[in-house]
């Protein structure tokens, strides 16, 4: 699938730090599951991970599994490289609004930048960029 | 109820030259020290009068400033960590400080080697973490979403979709700033006029941002001095300029630009009504507006959120020269970050003061008595000051 999937040692792009709740979130991605924090007090879904529910104040939450489906909320297309490891331009950075509510910053795989459109239906795919890190990316779905 | 209305004045302004290639050849601290000395001299003060300092977001500590300038009795120092919104928000803190007698004369500097120093495209993981927090570091950076034109253009694109905002609306802002820069002796884009055709023909940076939607990475610094009205009246060099209303605001959540219930509610949305209420005047009373113009769309968005028009109506507001000198609301009369120089918003304050002093030369807004200055920083932190002359 994704052209960015590489073998160990070749991946030069910045990686997340796998600490705390961020480590847990990426830990689910490594198992090819997209999960978000869901408040056990009021049911509110949230991303990025936080200690408390901003809706009700509860510190109770579970890692609830997302359907993996969402739609394209907005995006930018980078034409001028702005980071030394992201030089293959143009490429789009997309904001995906998941069915459950949270929005995720990611990349679209398999769809050219000219074909992107608002509310385009997408589904998650899992890109194992290193043995430790899997990134959640998206592809156009049948909708 | 206590109020900060007219409890503080800006009495001194100072700026360095503005540098692009090959750079200033000075440290960021040296640039800010030079601007500070000029502001102190402009106010008619001595270094020994300065006893308060708003520490800039980068380039020097309170200790650096005091030791280098020769401030022997620094009574108050604090930092407002709001990126480009910090200079205007620092006016609020400075006003609180002098109004309460904590210090008498507060120096507010800002500056950087924005051209020759570390630039956005060279930003490190540690810089991202330090300036913007762990969301940007762990959830954005792995996707190369690390630079301001990328962050803000996702908002611009959604606005263009939701409100049918055309590219010409952003172009009108670029053209207005460039036009005004022709009257600014120090503007980097002086002598380089820009037409709408030039704007529309410029290449993509981070679509929908083109080259001419982006501000000028610049080396330079500027500074202002804030004191009480009583002390200001004793300084006879220039008309005192009153901080009549001032406020800061923070978007929610501030550290995650994409997960907001309403993407267009920013810090300024909260700050603007508060500042107007304090000042007792509103957007319709402004003779000009110096609006933080890191990118064109941020100007359009701030025009809307500062209440000059309803959200979604910015494109109609900026057309037909309305925001140019001679129009109903001249913006960025010095050329702004887009066409004069990017000094982190501090030159928006110095220009507003110059206009209200009636010392703006060829670009003077005739009879200006009230104007506003905004700041925009990080993921939409906002600040707004209503400045007046009596
Ligand atoms: Zn809850």
Short mmCIF file of C-alpha atoms and ligand atoms in Angstrom, two decimals:
data_model
loop_
_atom_site.label_atom_id
_atom_site.label_comp_id
_atom_site.label_asym_id
_atom_site.label_seq_id
_atom_site.Cartn_x
_atom_site.Cartn_y
_atom_site.Cartn_z
CA UNK A 1 0.00 0.00 0.00
CA UNK A 2 1.48 3.29 1.09
CA UNK A 3 4.67 4.29 -0.65
CA UNK A 4 5.88 5.70 2.66
CA UNK A 5 6.01 2.27 4.24
CA UNK A 6 9.67 1.44 4.48
CA UNK A 7 11.84 -1.19 5.96
CA UNK A 8 13.58 -0.76 9.26
CA UNK A 9 16.25 1.89 9.31
CA UNK A 10 15.07 3.77 6.23
CA UNK A 11 12.33 5.80 7.81
CA UNK A 12 13.67 9.28 8.39
CA UNK A 13 10.53 11.27 9.18
CA UNK A 14 9.79 12.50 12.72
CA UNK A 15 8.13 9.93 14.96
CA UNK A 16 5.82 10.43 17.94
CA UNK A 17 7.19 9.81 21.41
CA UNK A 18 5.52 6.72 22.80
CA UNK A 19 5.03 7.97 26.34
CA UNK A 20 2.02 8.11 28.63
CA UNK A 21 -1.40 8.25 27.01
CA UNK A 22 0.19 9.08 23.67
CA UNK A 23 2.10 5.81 23.92
CA UNK A 24 -1.17 4.00 24.63
CA UNK A 25 -2.91 5.61 21.64
CA UNK A 26 -0.12 4.60 19.30
CA UNK A 27 0.00 1.20 20.99
CA UNK A 28 -3.51 0.49 19.69
CA UNK A 29 -2.46 1.63 16.21
CA UNK A 30 0.39 -0.88 16.34
CA UNK A 31 -2.31 -3.54 16.81
CA UNK A 32 -4.10 -1.97 13.83
CA UNK A 33 -6.93 -0.63 15.93
CA UNK A 34 -8.00 3.01 15.94
CA UNK A 35 -9.30 3.89 19.37
CA UNK A 36 -10.11 7.13 21.11
CA UNK A 37 -10.74 8.04 24.71
CA UNK A 38 -14.45 7.80 25.50
CA UNK A 39 -15.68 9.24 28.77
CA UNK A 40 -17.31 6.64 31.02
CA UNK A 41 -19.16 9.47 32.75
CA UNK A 42 -20.94 11.11 29.82
CA UNK A 43 -19.95 9.17 26.73
CA UNK A 44 -18.02 12.02 25.11
CA UNK A 45 -15.33 10.92 22.60
CA UNK A 46 -12.11 12.91 22.67
CA UNK A 47 -8.81 13.29 20.87
CA UNK A 48 -5.97 14.06 21.57
CA UNK A 49 -5.73 12.09 24.83
CA UNK A 50 -6.39 14.14 27.97
CA UNK A 51 -6.53 13.40 31.69
CA UNK A 52 -10.07 14.72 32.17
CA UNK A 53 -13.27 14.90 30.17
CA UNK A 54 -13.75 18.55 29.16
CA UNK A 55 -17.51 18.02 28.97
CA UNK A 56 -18.23 16.60 32.45
CA UNK A 57 -14.95 16.65 34.39
CA UNK A 58 -14.79 12.89 34.84
CA UNK A 59 -11.40 11.18 35.00
CA UNK A 60 -12.99 7.91 33.92
CA UNK A 61 -12.47 6.81 30.34
CA UNK A 62 -11.95 3.79 28.13
CA UNK A 63 -10.15 3.27 24.84
CA UNK A 64 -13.23 2.85 22.66
CA UNK A 65 -12.84 1.44 19.19
CA UNK A 66 -13.63 3.74 16.28
CA UNK A 67 -15.46 2.55 13.19
CA UNK A 68 -12.45 3.91 11.29
CA UNK A 69 -14.80 5.83 9.03
CA UNK A 70 -14.84 9.54 8.59
CA UNK A 71 -14.93 12.35 6.10
CA UNK A 72 -12.54 14.98 4.87
CA UNK A 73 -13.17 18.15 6.86
CA UNK A 74 -10.42 20.33 5.40
CA UNK A 75 -6.85 20.06 4.15
CA UNK A 76 -3.79 21.91 2.95
CA UNK A 77 -1.57 20.96 0.07
CA UNK A 78 2.09 21.59 0.77
CA UNK A 79 3.94 22.66 -2.37
CA UNK A 80 7.01 24.22 -0.77
CA UNK A 81 8.91 21.83 1.53
CA UNK A 82 8.75 23.07 5.12
CA UNK A 83 10.54 20.22 6.84
CA UNK A 84 13.75 18.49 5.76
CA UNK A 85 12.11 15.04 5.80
CA UNK A 86 9.00 15.98 3.88
CA UNK A 87 10.42 17.02 0.54
CA UNK A 88 8.32 15.00 -1.91
CA UNK A 89 5.85 17.73 -2.81
CA UNK A 90 3.06 18.30 -3.40
CA UNK A 91 1.43 16.35 -0.61
CA UNK A 92 -1.73 16.97 1.35
CA UNK A 93 -2.20 17.09 5.07
CA UNK A 94 -5.79 16.27 5.80
CA UNK A 95 -8.13 16.85 8.71
CA UNK A 96 -10.43 13.83 9.02
CA UNK A 97 -13.61 14.12 11.06
CA UNK A 98 -14.38 10.66 12.42
CA UNK A 99 -17.93 9.35 12.72
CA UNK A 100 -17.56 9.46 16.51
CA UNK A 101 -16.61 13.16 16.48
CA UNK A 102 -12.87 13.52 17.03
CA UNK A 103 -10.77 14.99 14.23
CA UNK A 104 -7.40 13.54 13.24
CA UNK A 105 -4.51 15.14 11.32
CA UNK A 106 -3.16 12.68 8.77
CA UNK A 107 -2.32 11.84 5.18
CA UNK A 108 -4.51 10.43 2.41
CA UNK A 109 -3.08 7.45 0.57
CA UNK A 110 -3.96 6.63 -3.02
CA UNK A 111 -5.81 9.80 -3.92
CA UNK A 112 -4.10 12.66 -5.72
CA UNK A 113 -4.16 16.14 -4.23
CA UNK A 114 -6.32 17.37 -7.11
CA UNK A 115 -9.05 14.83 -6.35
CA UNK A 116 -9.61 15.79 -2.70
CA UNK A 117 -12.98 17.27 -1.85
CA UNK A 118 -14.92 18.35 1.21
CA UNK A 119 -16.83 15.55 2.94
CA UNK A 120 -15.09 12.90 0.86
CA UNK A 121 -15.73 9.61 2.73
CA UNK A 122 -12.56 7.94 4.00
CA UNK A 123 -11.53 4.96 6.08
CA UNK A 124 -8.48 4.36 8.21
CA UNK A 125 -5.50 2.29 7.13
CA UNK A 126 -2.51 1.38 9.24
CA UNK A 127 0.98 2.22 8.04
CA UNK A 128 3.68 0.37 9.98
CA UNK A 129 6.41 2.92 9.35
CA UNK A 130 8.85 1.33 11.83
CA UNK A 131 8.73 -1.81 13.97
CA UNK A 132 7.60 0.36 16.89
CA UNK A 133 5.39 2.96 15.25
CA UNK A 134 2.24 2.64 13.19
CA UNK A 135 0.58 5.75 11.83
CA UNK A 136 -3.15 6.03 11.15
CA UNK A 137 -3.63 7.16 7.56
CA UNK A 138 -6.71 7.24 5.39
CA UNK A 139 -7.95 6.24 1.99
CA UNK A 140 -11.02 7.12 0.02
CA UNK A 141 -13.85 4.73 0.78
CA UNK A 142 -16.86 3.72 -1.30
CA UNK A 143 -19.12 6.03 0.65
CA UNK B 1 -15.62 48.24 39.28
CA UNK B 2 -11.99 48.91 38.54
CA UNK B 3 -10.94 49.24 34.94
CA UNK B 4 -7.70 49.52 33.02
CA UNK B 5 -9.32 52.05 30.68
CA UNK B 6 -6.91 54.94 30.07
CA UNK B 7 -4.78 53.89 33.03
CA UNK B 8 -1.63 53.63 30.92
CA UNK B 9 -0.03 55.35 27.95
CA UNK B 10 2.54 54.45 25.33
CA UNK B 11 5.18 57.17 25.47
CA UNK B 12 8.11 55.81 23.49
CA UNK B 13 8.56 53.79 20.32
CA UNK B 14 11.71 52.47 18.71
CA UNK B 15 12.59 50.26 15.77
CA UNK B 16 15.73 48.92 14.14
CA UNK B 17 16.31 48.76 10.42
CA UNK B 18 14.70 45.71 8.80
CA UNK B 19 16.98 43.17 7.16
CA UNK B 20 16.67 40.38 4.67
CA UNK B 21 19.65 38.94 2.78
CA UNK B 22 22.31 38.61 4.13
CA UNK B 23 20.75 39.24 7.55
CA UNK B 24 21.23 41.74 10.34
CA UNK B 25 24.65 40.51 11.41
CA UNK B 26 23.50 41.13 14.99
CA UNK B 27 22.18 38.85 17.69
CA UNK B 28 18.45 38.95 18.41
CA UNK B 29 19.30 40.47 21.78
CA UNK B 30 21.42 43.21 20.17
CA UNK B 31 18.57 44.08 17.80
CA UNK B 32 16.13 44.38 20.70
CA UNK B 33 18.61 46.41 22.76
CA UNK B 34 18.99 48.83 19.86
CA UNK B 35 15.21 49.19 19.49
CA UNK B 36 14.88 49.61 23.27
CA UNK B 37 17.46 52.40 23.39
CA UNK B 38 15.61 54.16 20.57
CA UNK B 39 12.27 53.80 22.38
CA UNK B 40 13.75 55.17 25.62
CA UNK B 41 15.23 58.13 23.72
CA UNK B 42 11.98 58.70 21.82
CA UNK B 43 10.14 58.94 25.14
CA UNK B 44 12.63 61.45 26.48
CA UNK B 45 13.60 59.07 29.29
CA UNK B 46 16.87 57.77 30.67
CA UNK B 47 17.69 54.08 31.05
CA UNK B 48 17.61 54.56 34.81
CA UNK B 49 13.91 55.44 34.56
CA UNK B 50 13.05 51.95 33.25
CA UNK B 51 12.00 49.68 36.09
CA UNK B 52 9.69 47.18 34.40
CA UNK B 53 10.19 44.75 31.54
CA UNK B 54 7.92 42.53 29.48
CA UNK B 55 10.29 39.74 28.53
CA UNK B 56 9.99 38.85 24.83
CA UNK B 57 9.02 35.34 23.68
CA UNK B 58 12.53 34.74 22.36
CA UNK B 59 15.97 36.28 22.12
CA UNK B 60 16.74 37.46 25.64
CA UNK B 61 15.99 37.11 29.33
CA UNK B 62 15.11 39.79 31.87
CA UNK B 63 18.66 39.48 33.13
CA UNK B 64 20.07 40.00 29.62
CA UNK B 65 18.09 43.20 29.13
CA UNK B 66 18.84 44.66 32.54
CA UNK B 67 22.55 43.88 32.40
CA UNK B 68 23.04 45.16 28.87
CA UNK B 69 20.92 48.30 29.06
CA UNK B 70 22.13 49.21 32.53
CA UNK B 71 18.80 48.89 34.37
CA UNK B 72 20.08 48.85 37.93
CA UNK B 73 16.73 48.61 39.68
CA UNK B 74 14.39 46.31 37.78
CA UNK B 75 11.25 46.05 39.90
CA UNK B 76 9.08 43.83 37.70
CA UNK B 77 9.61 41.39 34.85
CA UNK B 78 7.17 38.91 33.30
CA UNK B 79 6.68 37.04 30.07
CA UNK B 80 3.48 36.56 28.10
CA UNK B 81 3.81 33.33 26.16
CA UNK B 82 1.42 33.88 23.25
CA UNK B 83 3.66 33.90 20.19
CA UNK B 84 2.77 36.79 17.89
CA UNK B 85 -0.09 37.77 20.20
CA UNK B 86 2.42 38.50 22.95
CA UNK B 87 3.32 42.13 22.16
CA UNK B 88 -0.28 43.39 22.32
CA UNK B 89 -1.09 41.12 25.27
CA UNK B 90 2.04 42.49 26.96
CA UNK B 91 0.50 45.97 26.73
CA UNK B 92 -2.26 44.63 28.96
CA UNK B 93 0.21 43.32 31.53
CA UNK B 94 2.29 46.50 31.33
CA UNK B 95 -0.84 48.59 31.90
CA UNK B 96 -1.72 46.50 34.96
CA UNK B 97 1.79 46.97 36.28
CA UNK B 98 1.94 50.76 35.97
CA UNK B 99 -1.68 51.29 37.01
CA UNK B 100 -0.96 49.48 40.26
CA UNK B 101 2.35 51.18 40.95
CA UNK B 102 4.34 47.97 40.66
CA UNK B 103 6.69 49.69 38.23
CA UNK B 104 6.64 53.15 36.64
CA UNK B 105 8.09 52.72 33.15
CA UNK B 106 7.76 49.33 31.48
CA UNK B 107 9.87 48.43 28.46
CA UNK B 108 8.17 46.09 25.97
CA UNK B 109 10.59 44.80 23.31
CA UNK B 110 10.30 42.15 20.59
CA UNK B 111 12.52 41.10 17.74
CA UNK B 112 14.31 38.27 16.03
CA UNK B 113 16.47 37.12 13.22
CA UNK B 114 13.41 35.78 11.45
CA UNK B 115 15.27 35.76 8.15
CA UNK B 116 18.83 34.72 8.94
CA UNK B 117 18.17 32.76 12.13
CA UNK B 118 16.09 29.63 12.58
CA UNK B 119 13.25 29.66 10.08
CA UNK B 120 10.02 27.74 10.07
CA UNK B 121 11.27 25.12 7.66
CA UNK B 122 14.23 24.37 9.91
CA UNK B 123 12.25 24.11 13.10
CA UNK B 124 13.33 21.31 15.43
CA UNK B 125 11.24 18.83 17.36
CA UNK B 126 12.23 20.56 20.57
CA UNK B 127 11.12 23.94 19.19
CA UNK B 128 7.73 22.51 18.26
CA UNK B 129 7.31 21.03 21.73
CA UNK B 130 8.44 24.21 23.45
CA UNK B 131 6.35 26.67 21.43
CA UNK B 132 3.22 24.70 20.68
CA UNK B 133 3.06 21.72 23.01
CA UNK B 134 2.87 17.99 22.76
CA UNK B 135 -0.11 17.81 20.42
CA UNK B 136 1.89 19.51 17.69
CA UNK B 137 4.97 17.46 18.54
CA UNK B 138 3.39 13.99 18.65
CA UNK B 139 0.26 14.24 16.50
CA UNK B 140 1.12 16.84 13.82
CA UNK B 141 4.87 16.64 13.25
CA UNK B 142 4.87 12.96 12.16
CA UNK B 143 2.76 14.12 9.19
CA UNK B 144 4.93 17.11 8.34
CA UNK B 145 2.32 19.54 9.65
CA UNK B 146 4.91 21.74 11.31
CA UNK B 147 4.78 25.21 9.76
CA UNK B 148 2.42 28.16 10.21
CA UNK B 149 1.22 28.37 6.59
CA UNK B 150 0.10 24.75 6.87
CA UNK B 151 -1.68 25.18 10.20
CA UNK B 152 -3.60 28.25 9.14
CA UNK B 153 -4.36 27.27 5.58
CA UNK B 154 -6.59 24.41 6.76
CA UNK B 155 -8.76 27.09 8.35
CA UNK B 156 -8.57 29.28 5.27
CA UNK B 157 -9.66 26.43 3.00
CA UNK B 158 -12.62 25.58 5.20
CA UNK B 159 -13.65 29.25 5.35
CA UNK B 160 -13.43 29.51 1.56
CA UNK B 161 -15.73 26.48 1.40
CA UNK B 162 -18.24 27.47 4.09
CA UNK B 163 -18.57 31.12 3.06
CA UNK B 164 -17.57 31.08 -0.62
CA UNK B 165 -14.62 33.33 0.22
CA UNK B 166 -12.80 33.90 -3.09
CA UNK B 167 -9.01 34.08 -3.48
CA UNK B 168 -9.44 37.71 -4.50
CA UNK B 169 -10.44 38.52 -0.91
CA UNK B 170 -7.05 37.32 0.29
CA UNK B 171 -5.47 39.11 -2.64
CA UNK B 172 -7.12 42.41 -1.63
CA UNK B 173 -5.31 42.17 1.71
CA UNK B 174 -1.94 41.43 0.09
CA UNK B 175 -2.43 44.31 -2.36
CA UNK B 176 -3.47 46.79 0.38
CA UNK B 177 -0.46 46.00 2.55
CA UNK B 178 1.88 46.28 -0.43
CA UNK B 179 0.36 49.60 -1.41
CA UNK B 180 0.91 50.97 2.08
CA UNK B 181 4.48 49.71 2.17
CA UNK B 182 5.28 52.12 -0.64
CA UNK B 183 4.91 54.95 1.91
CA UNK B 184 7.12 53.33 4.55
CA UNK B 185 10.76 54.31 4.26
CA UNK B 186 11.98 51.09 5.84
CA UNK B 187 9.58 48.65 4.18
CA UNK B 188 11.25 45.67 2.57
CA UNK B 189 8.73 45.78 -0.28
CA UNK B 190 9.04 49.50 -0.93
CA UNK B 191 9.50 50.04 -4.65
CA UNK B 192 7.93 46.67 -5.46
CA UNK B 193 4.23 47.25 -6.16
CA UNK B 194 1.83 44.31 -6.34
CA UNK B 195 -1.31 43.95 -8.44
CA UNK B 196 -4.14 41.47 -8.05
CA UNK B 197 -2.88 39.79 -11.24
CA UNK B 198 0.57 39.40 -9.67
CA UNK B 199 -1.04 37.98 -6.56
CA UNK B 200 -3.15 35.42 -8.40
CA UNK B 201 -0.16 34.37 -10.52
CA UNK B 202 2.10 33.69 -7.52
CA UNK B 203 2.95 30.08 -6.78
CA UNK B 204 1.48 27.84 -4.11
CA UNK B 205 3.23 27.59 -0.78
CA UNK B 206 0.65 25.60 1.14
CA UNK B 207 -2.56 25.72 -0.88
CA UNK B 208 -4.73 27.77 -0.57
CA UNK B 209 -1.81 30.01 0.43
CA UNK B 210 0.24 31.46 -2.38
CA UNK B 211 3.61 33.16 -2.04
CA UNK B 212 1.99 36.59 -1.61
CA UNK B 213 -0.30 35.35 1.15
CA UNK B 214 2.78 34.90 3.32
CA UNK B 215 4.57 37.47 5.46
CA UNK B 216 8.22 38.43 5.16
CA UNK B 217 10.76 36.54 7.23
CA UNK B 218 12.71 39.48 8.59
CA UNK B 219 15.57 40.35 10.94
CA UNK B 220 14.77 43.29 13.18
CA UNK B 221 13.27 44.52 16.42
CA UNK B 222 10.96 47.13 17.88
CA UNK B 223 10.04 48.28 21.37
CA UNK B 224 7.63 50.54 23.23
CA UNK B 225 7.55 52.16 26.68
CA UNK B 226 4.41 52.13 28.84
CA UNK B 227 3.80 54.44 31.80
CA UNK B 228 0.95 56.13 33.69
CA UNK B 229 -1.02 59.05 32.17
CA UNK B 230 0.39 61.41 34.84
CA UNK B 231 3.96 60.53 33.95
CA UNK B 232 3.10 60.60 30.24
CA UNK B 233 1.82 64.17 30.48
CA UNK B 234 5.15 65.25 31.97
CA UNK B 235 6.94 64.00 28.85
CA UNK B 236 6.50 66.71 26.25
CA UNK B 237 8.08 65.27 23.12
CA UNK B 238 4.98 63.56 21.72
CA UNK B 239 1.27 63.28 22.37
CA UNK B 240 0.66 60.51 24.92
CA UNK B 241 -1.23 57.58 23.39
CA UNK B 242 -3.73 55.96 25.73
CA UNK B 243 -4.34 52.25 26.13
CA UNK B 244 -8.12 52.67 26.29
CA UNK B 245 -9.11 49.04 25.95
CA UNK B 246 -7.05 45.89 25.93
CA UNK B 247 -7.66 42.16 26.24
CA UNK B 248 -6.22 38.78 25.41
CA UNK B 249 -8.08 35.64 24.43
CA UNK B 250 -7.34 31.98 23.91
CA UNK B 251 -8.97 29.53 21.54
CA UNK B 252 -10.31 26.22 22.83
CA UNK B 253 -8.57 23.92 22.95
CA UNK B 254 -5.55 26.18 22.45
CA UNK B 255 -3.06 23.42 21.71
CA UNK B 256 -5.05 21.61 19.00
CA UNK B 257 -6.03 23.73 16.02
CA UNK B 258 -8.12 21.01 14.33
CA UNK B 259 -10.27 19.74 17.22
CA UNK B 260 -12.29 22.84 17.95
CA UNK B 261 -16.07 22.61 18.02
CA UNK B 262 -16.01 25.74 15.86
CA UNK B 263 -12.82 26.16 13.86
CA UNK B 264 -13.33 29.90 13.41
CA UNK B 265 -13.73 30.85 17.06
CA UNK B 266 -10.26 32.09 18.00
CA UNK B 267 -8.69 34.01 20.84
CA UNK B 268 -9.69 37.32 19.29
CA UNK B 269 -13.35 36.26 19.27
CA UNK B 270 -13.22 36.47 23.07
CA UNK B 271 -10.78 39.36 23.39
CA UNK B 272 -12.40 41.88 21.05
CA UNK B 273 -15.73 42.48 22.86
CA UNK B 274 -13.90 42.74 26.16
CA UNK B 275 -11.49 45.37 24.84
CA UNK B 276 -14.32 47.38 23.24
CA UNK B 277 -16.34 47.28 26.45
CA UNK B 278 -13.37 48.60 28.38
CA UNK B 279 -12.72 51.36 25.85
CA UNK B 280 -16.37 52.32 25.56
CA UNK B 281 -16.00 52.49 21.78
CA UNK B 282 -16.38 49.83 19.12
CA UNK B 283 -15.14 48.80 15.70
CA UNK B 284 -17.21 51.51 14.00
CA UNK B 285 -15.19 54.16 15.86
CA UNK B 286 -11.77 53.07 14.60
CA UNK B 287 -9.87 55.35 12.23
CA UNK B 288 -7.53 52.49 11.30
CA UNK B 289 -6.69 48.93 12.31
CA UNK B 290 -3.25 47.33 12.47
CA UNK B 291 -4.11 43.65 12.14
CA UNK B 292 -1.56 40.91 12.69
CA UNK B 293 -0.93 39.67 9.17
CA UNK B 294 1.23 36.59 9.33
CA UNK B 295 -0.90 35.42 6.39
CA UNK B 296 -3.69 37.10 4.46
CA UNK B 297 -6.51 34.88 5.67
CA UNK B 298 -5.67 35.60 9.31
CA UNK B 299 -6.41 39.26 8.53
CA UNK B 300 -9.75 38.40 6.99
CA UNK B 301 -10.61 36.17 9.93
CA UNK B 302 -9.61 38.81 12.47
CA UNK B 303 -11.62 41.50 10.64
CA UNK B 304 -14.62 39.25 11.13
CA UNK B 305 -13.90 38.19 14.70
CA UNK B 306 -13.04 41.76 15.75
CA UNK B 307 -16.55 42.70 14.69
CA UNK B 308 -15.92 44.86 11.64
CA UNK B 309 -18.37 42.60 9.82
CA UNK B 310 -20.19 39.35 10.47
CA UNK B 311 -18.41 36.03 10.14
CA UNK B 312 -18.36 35.04 6.49
CA UNK B 313 -18.70 38.61 5.25
CA UNK B 314 -15.00 39.46 5.25
CA UNK B 315 -14.68 39.13 1.49
CA UNK B 316 -17.32 41.81 0.97
CA UNK B 317 -15.69 44.02 3.56
CA UNK B 318 -12.17 44.09 2.10
CA UNK B 319 -13.07 44.71 -1.55
CA UNK B 320 -12.93 47.91 -3.58
CA UNK B 321 -10.13 49.50 -1.59
CA UNK B 322 -12.07 49.62 1.68
CA UNK B 323 -9.01 48.57 3.68
CA UNK B 324 -6.58 50.87 1.85
CA UNK B 325 -5.55 54.38 2.89
CA UNK B 326 -8.51 56.59 2.01
CA UNK B 327 -10.94 53.69 2.46
CA UNK B 328 -13.38 53.16 5.30
CA UNK B 329 -10.91 51.16 7.42
CA UNK B 330 -7.25 51.46 6.42
CA UNK B 331 -5.38 48.42 7.72
CA UNK B 332 -1.66 47.94 8.26
CA UNK B 333 -0.75 51.44 7.19
CA UNK B 334 2.97 50.62 7.40
CA UNK B 335 2.67 47.63 5.09
CA UNK B 336 2.35 45.06 7.85
CA UNK B 337 4.16 41.78 8.22
CA UNK B 338 3.23 41.06 4.62
CA UNK B 339 5.05 43.98 3.02
CA UNK B 340 6.98 46.06 5.55
CA UNK B 341 8.67 43.58 7.91
CA UNK B 342 7.73 40.74 10.26
CA UNK B 343 8.72 41.94 13.71
CA UNK B 344 6.34 39.65 15.62
CA UNK B 345 3.60 42.27 15.74
CA UNK B 346 5.50 44.94 17.64
CA UNK B 347 5.63 47.24 14.62
CA UNK B 348 1.83 47.15 14.46
CA UNK B 349 1.94 48.89 17.85
CA UNK B 350 4.65 51.39 16.89
CA UNK B 351 2.74 52.22 13.71
CA UNK B 352 -0.53 52.72 15.58
CA UNK B 353 1.25 55.09 17.97
CA UNK B 354 2.83 56.96 15.06
CA UNK B 355 -0.59 57.37 13.42
CA UNK B 356 -2.22 58.61 16.61
CA UNK B 357 0.65 61.04 17.23
CA UNK B 358 -0.02 62.33 13.70
CA UNK B 359 3.59 61.61 12.81
CA UNK B 360 3.00 59.09 10.01
CA UNK B 361 4.03 61.34 7.12
CA UNK B 362 2.77 60.38 3.68
CA UNK B 363 0.68 57.55 5.08
CA UNK B 364 -1.01 59.55 7.83
CA UNK B 365 -4.70 58.77 8.38
CA UNK B 366 -5.97 62.31 8.65
CA UNK B 367 -7.08 63.32 12.10
CA UNK B 368 -6.77 59.78 13.53
CA UNK B 369 -7.97 59.69 17.14
CA UNK B 370 -8.68 55.99 17.73
CA UNK B 371 -7.25 52.84 16.25
CA UNK B 372 -6.82 49.24 17.14
CA UNK B 373 -3.99 46.77 17.07
CA UNK B 374 -4.36 43.01 17.10
CA UNK B 375 -1.98 40.17 17.81
CA UNK B 376 -2.23 36.57 16.61
CA UNK B 377 -0.03 33.78 17.86
CA UNK B 378 0.55 30.06 17.95
CA UNK B 379 -2.72 28.22 17.14
CA UNK B 380 -4.92 31.32 17.31
CA UNK B 381 -4.08 33.07 20.56
CA UNK B 382 -5.39 36.60 20.21
CA UNK B 383 -5.00 40.05 21.66
CA UNK B 384 -6.47 43.44 20.89
CA UNK B 385 -5.71 46.96 22.07
CA UNK B 386 -7.81 50.05 21.44
CA UNK B 387 -5.43 53.03 21.42
CA UNK B 388 -6.55 56.65 21.49
CA UNK B 389 -5.29 60.21 21.76
CA UNK B 390 -7.14 62.73 23.88
ZN1 LIG C 1 -17.57 13.22 30.25
#
